[in-house]
Coordinates of C-alpha atoms and ligand atoms in Angstrom, one line a residue:
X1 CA -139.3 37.4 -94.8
X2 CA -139.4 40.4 -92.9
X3 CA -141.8 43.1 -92.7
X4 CA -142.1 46.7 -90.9
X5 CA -145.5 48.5 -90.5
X6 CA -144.8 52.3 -89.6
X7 CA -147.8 54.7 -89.9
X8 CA -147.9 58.7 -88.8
X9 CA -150.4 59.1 -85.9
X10 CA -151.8 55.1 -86.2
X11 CA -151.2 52.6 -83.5
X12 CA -149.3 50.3 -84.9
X13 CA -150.4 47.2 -82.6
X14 CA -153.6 45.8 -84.1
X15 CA -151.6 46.5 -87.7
X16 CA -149.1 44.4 -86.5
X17 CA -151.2 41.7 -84.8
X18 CA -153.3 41.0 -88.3
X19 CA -150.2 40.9 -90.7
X20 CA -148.7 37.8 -88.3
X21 CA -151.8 36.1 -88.5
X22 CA -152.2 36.6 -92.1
X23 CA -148.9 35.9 -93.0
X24 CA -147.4 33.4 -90.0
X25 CA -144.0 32.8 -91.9
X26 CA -143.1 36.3 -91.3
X27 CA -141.0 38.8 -89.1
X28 CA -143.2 41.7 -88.7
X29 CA -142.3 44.7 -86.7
X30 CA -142.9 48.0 -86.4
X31 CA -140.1 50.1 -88.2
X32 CA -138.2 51.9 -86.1
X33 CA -134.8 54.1 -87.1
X34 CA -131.5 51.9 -87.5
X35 CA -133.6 48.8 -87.9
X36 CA -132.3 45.7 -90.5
X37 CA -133.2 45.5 -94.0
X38 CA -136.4 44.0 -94.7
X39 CA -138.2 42.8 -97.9
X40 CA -142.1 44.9 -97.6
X41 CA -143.3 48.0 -95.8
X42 CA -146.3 48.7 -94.7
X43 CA -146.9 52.6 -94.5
X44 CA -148.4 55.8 -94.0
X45 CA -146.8 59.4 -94.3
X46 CA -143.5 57.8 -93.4
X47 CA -140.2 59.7 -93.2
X48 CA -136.9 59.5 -96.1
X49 CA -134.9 58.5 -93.5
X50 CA -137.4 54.5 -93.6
X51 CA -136.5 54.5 -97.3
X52 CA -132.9 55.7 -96.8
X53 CA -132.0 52.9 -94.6
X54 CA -134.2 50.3 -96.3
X55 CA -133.0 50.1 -100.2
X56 CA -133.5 46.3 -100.6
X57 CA -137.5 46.1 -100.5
X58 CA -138.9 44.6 -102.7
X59 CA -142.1 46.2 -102.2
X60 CA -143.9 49.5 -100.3
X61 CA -147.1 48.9 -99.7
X62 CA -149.4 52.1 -98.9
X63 CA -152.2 52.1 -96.7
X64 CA -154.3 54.0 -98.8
X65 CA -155.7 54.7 -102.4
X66 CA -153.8 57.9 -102.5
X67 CA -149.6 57.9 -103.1
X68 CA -149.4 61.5 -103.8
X69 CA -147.5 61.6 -100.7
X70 CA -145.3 59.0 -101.2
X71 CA -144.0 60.0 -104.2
X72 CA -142.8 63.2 -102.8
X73 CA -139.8 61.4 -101.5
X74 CA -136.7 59.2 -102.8
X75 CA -138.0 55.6 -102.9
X76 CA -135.5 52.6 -103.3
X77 CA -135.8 52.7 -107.5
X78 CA -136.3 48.9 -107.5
X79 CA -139.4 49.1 -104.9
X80 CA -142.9 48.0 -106.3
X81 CA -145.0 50.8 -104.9
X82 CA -148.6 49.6 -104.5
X83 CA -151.4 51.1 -103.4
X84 CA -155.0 50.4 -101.9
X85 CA -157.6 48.8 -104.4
X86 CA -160.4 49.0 -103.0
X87 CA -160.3 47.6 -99.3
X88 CA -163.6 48.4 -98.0
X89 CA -163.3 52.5 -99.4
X90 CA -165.5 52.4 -101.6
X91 CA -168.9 51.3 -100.6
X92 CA -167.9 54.5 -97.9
X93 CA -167.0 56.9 -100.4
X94 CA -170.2 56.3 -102.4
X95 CA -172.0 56.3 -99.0
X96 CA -170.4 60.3 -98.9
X97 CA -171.0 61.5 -102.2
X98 CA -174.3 60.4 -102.3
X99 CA -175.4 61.7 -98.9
X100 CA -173.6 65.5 -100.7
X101 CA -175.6 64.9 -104.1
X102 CA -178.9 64.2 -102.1
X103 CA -178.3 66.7 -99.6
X104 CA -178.0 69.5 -102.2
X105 CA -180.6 68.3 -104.7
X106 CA -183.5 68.1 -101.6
X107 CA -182.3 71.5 -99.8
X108 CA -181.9 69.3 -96.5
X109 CA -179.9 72.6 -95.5
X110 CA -182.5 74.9 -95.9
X111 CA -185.1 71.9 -94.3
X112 CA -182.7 71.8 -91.5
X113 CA -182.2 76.0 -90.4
X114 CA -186.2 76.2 -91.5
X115 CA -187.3 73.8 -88.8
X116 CA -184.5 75.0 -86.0
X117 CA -186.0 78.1 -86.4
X118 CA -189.4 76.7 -85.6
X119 CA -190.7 77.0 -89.8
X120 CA -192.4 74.1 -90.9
X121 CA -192.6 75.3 -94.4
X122 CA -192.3 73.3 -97.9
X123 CA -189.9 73.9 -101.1
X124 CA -190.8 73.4 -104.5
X125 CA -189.2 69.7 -105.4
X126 CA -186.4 70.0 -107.7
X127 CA -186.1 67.8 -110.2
X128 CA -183.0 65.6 -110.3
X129 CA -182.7 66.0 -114.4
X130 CA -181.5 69.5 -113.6
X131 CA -178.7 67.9 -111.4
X132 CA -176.4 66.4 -113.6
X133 CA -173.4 65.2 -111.7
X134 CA -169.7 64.5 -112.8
X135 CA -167.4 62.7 -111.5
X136 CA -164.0 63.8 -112.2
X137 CA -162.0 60.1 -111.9
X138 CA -163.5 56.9 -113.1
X139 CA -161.0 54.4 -111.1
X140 CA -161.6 52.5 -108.5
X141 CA -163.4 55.0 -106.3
X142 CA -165.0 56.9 -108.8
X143 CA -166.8 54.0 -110.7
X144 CA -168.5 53.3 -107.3
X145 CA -169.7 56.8 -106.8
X146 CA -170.9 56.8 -110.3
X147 CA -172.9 53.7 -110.2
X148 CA -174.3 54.6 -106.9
X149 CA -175.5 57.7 -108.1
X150 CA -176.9 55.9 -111.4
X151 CA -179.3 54.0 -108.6
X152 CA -180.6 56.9 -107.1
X153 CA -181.4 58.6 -111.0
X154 CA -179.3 61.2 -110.6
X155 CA -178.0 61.9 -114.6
X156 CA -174.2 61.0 -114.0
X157 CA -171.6 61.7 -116.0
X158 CA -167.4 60.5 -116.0
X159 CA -164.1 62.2 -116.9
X160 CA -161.0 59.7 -116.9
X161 CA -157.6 59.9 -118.6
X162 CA -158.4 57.1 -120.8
X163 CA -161.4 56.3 -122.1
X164 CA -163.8 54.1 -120.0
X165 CA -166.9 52.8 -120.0
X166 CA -169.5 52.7 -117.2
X167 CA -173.2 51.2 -117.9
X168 CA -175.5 54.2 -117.6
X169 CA -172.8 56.9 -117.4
X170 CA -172.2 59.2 -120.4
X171 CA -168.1 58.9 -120.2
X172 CA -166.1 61.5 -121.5
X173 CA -161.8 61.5 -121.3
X174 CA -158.9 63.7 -121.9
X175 CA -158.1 67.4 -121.8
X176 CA -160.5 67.8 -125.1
X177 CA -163.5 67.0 -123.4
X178 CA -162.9 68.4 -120.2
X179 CA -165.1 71.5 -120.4
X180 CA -167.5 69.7 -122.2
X181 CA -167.8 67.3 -119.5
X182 CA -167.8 70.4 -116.9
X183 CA -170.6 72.0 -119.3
X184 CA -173.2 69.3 -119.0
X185 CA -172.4 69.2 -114.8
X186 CA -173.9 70.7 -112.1
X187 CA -172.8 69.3 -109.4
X188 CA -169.3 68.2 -109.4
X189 CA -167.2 65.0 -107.8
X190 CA -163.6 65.1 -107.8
X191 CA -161.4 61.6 -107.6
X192 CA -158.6 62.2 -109.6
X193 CA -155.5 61.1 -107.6
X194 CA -153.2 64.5 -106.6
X195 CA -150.4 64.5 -109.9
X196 CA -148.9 67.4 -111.5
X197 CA -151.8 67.2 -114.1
X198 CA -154.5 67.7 -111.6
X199 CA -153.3 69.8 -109.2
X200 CA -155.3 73.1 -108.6
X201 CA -157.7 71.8 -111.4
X202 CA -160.3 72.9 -109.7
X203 CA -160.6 76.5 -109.6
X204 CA -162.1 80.0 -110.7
X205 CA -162.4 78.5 -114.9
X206 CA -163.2 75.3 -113.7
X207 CA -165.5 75.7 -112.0
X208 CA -167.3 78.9 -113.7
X209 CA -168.2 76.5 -116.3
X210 CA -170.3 74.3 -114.2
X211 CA -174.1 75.1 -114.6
X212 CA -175.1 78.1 -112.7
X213 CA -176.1 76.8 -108.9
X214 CA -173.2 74.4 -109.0
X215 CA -172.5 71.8 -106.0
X216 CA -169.0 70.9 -105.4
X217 CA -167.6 67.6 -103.5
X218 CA -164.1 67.3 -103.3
X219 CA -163.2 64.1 -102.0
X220 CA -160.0 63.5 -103.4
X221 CA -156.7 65.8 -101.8
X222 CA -156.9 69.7 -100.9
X223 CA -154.5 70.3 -104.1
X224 CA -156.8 70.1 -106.0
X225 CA -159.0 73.1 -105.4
X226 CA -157.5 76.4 -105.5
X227 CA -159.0 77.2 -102.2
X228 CA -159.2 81.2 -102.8
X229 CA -160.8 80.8 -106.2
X230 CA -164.1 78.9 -104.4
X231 CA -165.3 81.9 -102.2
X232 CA -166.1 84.3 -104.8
X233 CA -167.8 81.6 -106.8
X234 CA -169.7 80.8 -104.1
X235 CA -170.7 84.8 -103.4
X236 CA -171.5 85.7 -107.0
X237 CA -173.9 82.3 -106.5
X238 CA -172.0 80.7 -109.1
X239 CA -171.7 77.8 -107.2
X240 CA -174.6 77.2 -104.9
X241 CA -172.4 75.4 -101.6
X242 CA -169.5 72.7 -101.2
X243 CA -169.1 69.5 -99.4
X244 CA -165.3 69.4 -98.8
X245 CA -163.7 66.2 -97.1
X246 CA -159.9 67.3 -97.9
X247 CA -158.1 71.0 -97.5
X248 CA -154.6 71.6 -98.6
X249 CA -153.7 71.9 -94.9
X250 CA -155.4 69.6 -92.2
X251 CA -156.9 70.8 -89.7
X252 CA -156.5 74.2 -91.4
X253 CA -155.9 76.9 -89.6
X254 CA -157.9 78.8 -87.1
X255 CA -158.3 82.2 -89.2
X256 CA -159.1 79.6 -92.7
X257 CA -162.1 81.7 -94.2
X258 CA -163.8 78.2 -94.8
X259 CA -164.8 77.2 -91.2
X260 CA -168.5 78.3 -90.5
X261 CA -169.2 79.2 -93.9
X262 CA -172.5 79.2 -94.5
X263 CA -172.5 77.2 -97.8
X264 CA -169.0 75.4 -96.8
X265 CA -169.7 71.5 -95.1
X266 CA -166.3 70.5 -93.9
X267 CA -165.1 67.2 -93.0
X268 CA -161.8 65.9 -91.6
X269 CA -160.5 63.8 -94.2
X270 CA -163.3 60.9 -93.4
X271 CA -165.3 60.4 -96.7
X272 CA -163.2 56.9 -97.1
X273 CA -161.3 55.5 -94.0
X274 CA -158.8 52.2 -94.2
X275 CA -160.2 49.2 -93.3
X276 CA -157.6 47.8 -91.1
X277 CA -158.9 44.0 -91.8
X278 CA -159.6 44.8 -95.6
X279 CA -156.6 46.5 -96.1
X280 CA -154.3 43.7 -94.3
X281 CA -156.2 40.8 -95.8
X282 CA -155.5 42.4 -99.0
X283 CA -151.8 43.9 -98.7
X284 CA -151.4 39.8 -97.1
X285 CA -152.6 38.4 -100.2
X286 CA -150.4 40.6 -102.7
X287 CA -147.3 39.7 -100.7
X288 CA -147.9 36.1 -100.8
X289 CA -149.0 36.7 -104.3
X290 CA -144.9 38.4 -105.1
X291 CA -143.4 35.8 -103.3
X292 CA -144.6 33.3 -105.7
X293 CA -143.4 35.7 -108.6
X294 CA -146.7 37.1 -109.6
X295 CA -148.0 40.3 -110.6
X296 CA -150.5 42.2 -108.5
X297 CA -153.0 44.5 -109.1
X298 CA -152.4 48.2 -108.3
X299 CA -149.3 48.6 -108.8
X300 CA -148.5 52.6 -109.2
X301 CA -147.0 53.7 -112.1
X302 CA -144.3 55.8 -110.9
X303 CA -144.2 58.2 -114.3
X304 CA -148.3 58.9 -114.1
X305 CA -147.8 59.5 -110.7
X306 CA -151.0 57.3 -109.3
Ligands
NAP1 P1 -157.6 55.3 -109.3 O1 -158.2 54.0 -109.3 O2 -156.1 55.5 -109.5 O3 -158.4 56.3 -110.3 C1 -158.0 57.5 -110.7 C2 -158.9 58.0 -111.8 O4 -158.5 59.4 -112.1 C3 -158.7 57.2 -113.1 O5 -160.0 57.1 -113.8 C4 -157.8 58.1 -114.0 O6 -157.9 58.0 -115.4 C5 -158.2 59.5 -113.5 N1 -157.2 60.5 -113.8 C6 -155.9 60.5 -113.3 N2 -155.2 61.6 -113.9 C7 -156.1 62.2 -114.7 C8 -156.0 63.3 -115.5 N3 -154.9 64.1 -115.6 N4 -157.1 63.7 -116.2 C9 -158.3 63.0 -116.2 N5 -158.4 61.9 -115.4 C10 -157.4 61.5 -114.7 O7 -157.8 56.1 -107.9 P2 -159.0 55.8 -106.8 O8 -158.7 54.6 -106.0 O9 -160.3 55.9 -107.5 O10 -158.8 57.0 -105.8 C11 -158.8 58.4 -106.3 C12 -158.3 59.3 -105.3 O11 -159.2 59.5 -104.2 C13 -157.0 58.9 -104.6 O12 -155.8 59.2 -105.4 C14 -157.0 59.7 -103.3 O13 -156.3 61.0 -103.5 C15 -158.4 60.0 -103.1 N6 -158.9 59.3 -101.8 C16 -159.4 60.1 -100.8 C17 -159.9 59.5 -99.7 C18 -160.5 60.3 -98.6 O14 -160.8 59.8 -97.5 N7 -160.8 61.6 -98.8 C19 -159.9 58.1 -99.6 C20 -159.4 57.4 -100.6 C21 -158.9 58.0 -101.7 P3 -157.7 56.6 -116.1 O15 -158.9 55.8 -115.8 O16 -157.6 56.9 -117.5 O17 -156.4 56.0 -115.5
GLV2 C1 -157.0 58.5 -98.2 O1 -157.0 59.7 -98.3 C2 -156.5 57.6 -99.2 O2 -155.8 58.0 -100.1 O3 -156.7 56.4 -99.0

């Protein structure tokens, strides 16, 4: 069995290193152009030309929760293309949204410039029943933030595709309840996966229906927010501040109005990193799992798009 690992901008070393141990039967290399057909790749943001010269896998695996990327480009058509599940993402990601939610609800903004400039002044406590927060995306990431909201009271509600059910989350699904869902939120989560559905699904009417004071955390992909529609929301006070993770270019550029906006917290796409040892021990297991001609969890239906 042979293997390639290729990853944009990753060393490809340790990668390399834990799939041999994991799986000791195996050729593993990193891909490199003109190299022989192998069975599994292991990728990132890899080029066509990997998928043009490789049309016998049997799998792609990606090392992330997130394919939008991926499916930008031809992939052999017999190719299972499987994402992340999981893999140590999202105890992180709910570590993220949390820290947002909290940091909005207890003005640890204002706290923060207040004491810097030498005020040691006190806010009225708000009380969390006035900030009801949605998370847009109940799979595998979403569920996590939900529940780890639920333990810190916060009144949480869901938005899925399908209908789900999450104890102590009020879940609501499909296009129908969409701005019902948005009405009863305040501050809002997205984790939907970047389709044609979602893209841009978070702008100016989107968002305007969010309670007044609004808090948005986009943790998902850039594409997702029409990026010009958020600064007069956040001027009319519509919308209260952000905690954005993703842009629809990264780094953005040097003139992008969001860096050092006041109510704008940026991030570089961190909220969730791989886990190199999660991620192998579970891409490792899956493979062994398709050799022995069973099905694995994850795999990404191609016509949803995640
Ligand atoms: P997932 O398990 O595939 O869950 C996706 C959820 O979104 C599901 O609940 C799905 O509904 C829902 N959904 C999809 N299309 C929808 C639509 N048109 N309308 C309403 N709901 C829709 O994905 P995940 O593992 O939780 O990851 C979510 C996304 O997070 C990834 O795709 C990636 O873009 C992003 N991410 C970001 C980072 C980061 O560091 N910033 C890290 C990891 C992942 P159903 O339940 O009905 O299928
Ligand atoms: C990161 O953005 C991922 O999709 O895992």
């Amino acid at each position: 069995m042979r293997i390639y690992y290729y990853a944009q901008g990753t060393k490809a070393a340790p990668w390399i290193e834990l799939l041999r141990a994991a799986l000791p039967g195996a050729e593993v290399a990193e891909w490199a152009p003109g190299a022989p057909p192998a069975d599994y790749v292991v990728v990132w943001a890899p080029p066509q030309q990997l998928f043009d010269e490789q049309p016998r896998l049997k799998a792609i695996f990606n090392t992330g929760a997130g394919v939008d990327a991926l499916l930008k480009l031809r992939l052999p058509p017999q190719a299972k293309l499987v994402r992340l599940d999981d893999a140590g993402m999202s105890v992180q990601m709910a570590e993220y949204v949390c820290q947002a939610a909290i940091r909005h609800l207890r003005e640890f903004d204002a706290y923060e410039q207040a004491t810097r400039q030498g005020q040691w002044t006190f806010r009225k406590p708000r009380s969390r029943e006035d900030y009801p927060v949605g998370v847009m995306g109940l799979g595998v990431l979403g569920t996590r933030v939900a529940q780890a909201l639920r333990q810190f009271e916060f009144p949480v509600r869901g938005w899925s595709r399908s209908p789900r059910q999450v104890d102590g989350v009020q879940c609501h699904a499909g296009e129908d309840q969409f701005d019902a869902f948005l009405a009863a939120s305040r501050i809002l989560v997205c984790l939907l996966p970047l389709t044609p559905q979602t893209e841009g699904i978070l702008n100016r009417r989107t968002l305007g229906r969010l309670q007044p004071g609004g808090y948005l955390i986009n943790v998902a992909r850039g594409g997702h927010l029409v990026e010009d529609d958020l600064l007069p929301l956040l001027e009319s006070g519509q919308l209260a501040g952000a905690m954005l993770d993703v842009l629809r270019q990264e780094p953005p550029p040097a003139e992008h109005p969001y860096w050092g906006h006041p109510k704008i917290v940026l991030t570089p796409h961190t909220s969730a990193r791989t886990d190199r040892e999660a991620s192998v021990a579970q891409i490792a297991g899956k493979i062994r799992a398709l050799e022995r001609g069973e099905p694995v969890p994850g795999v990404v239906d191609l016509k949803r798009g995640y």
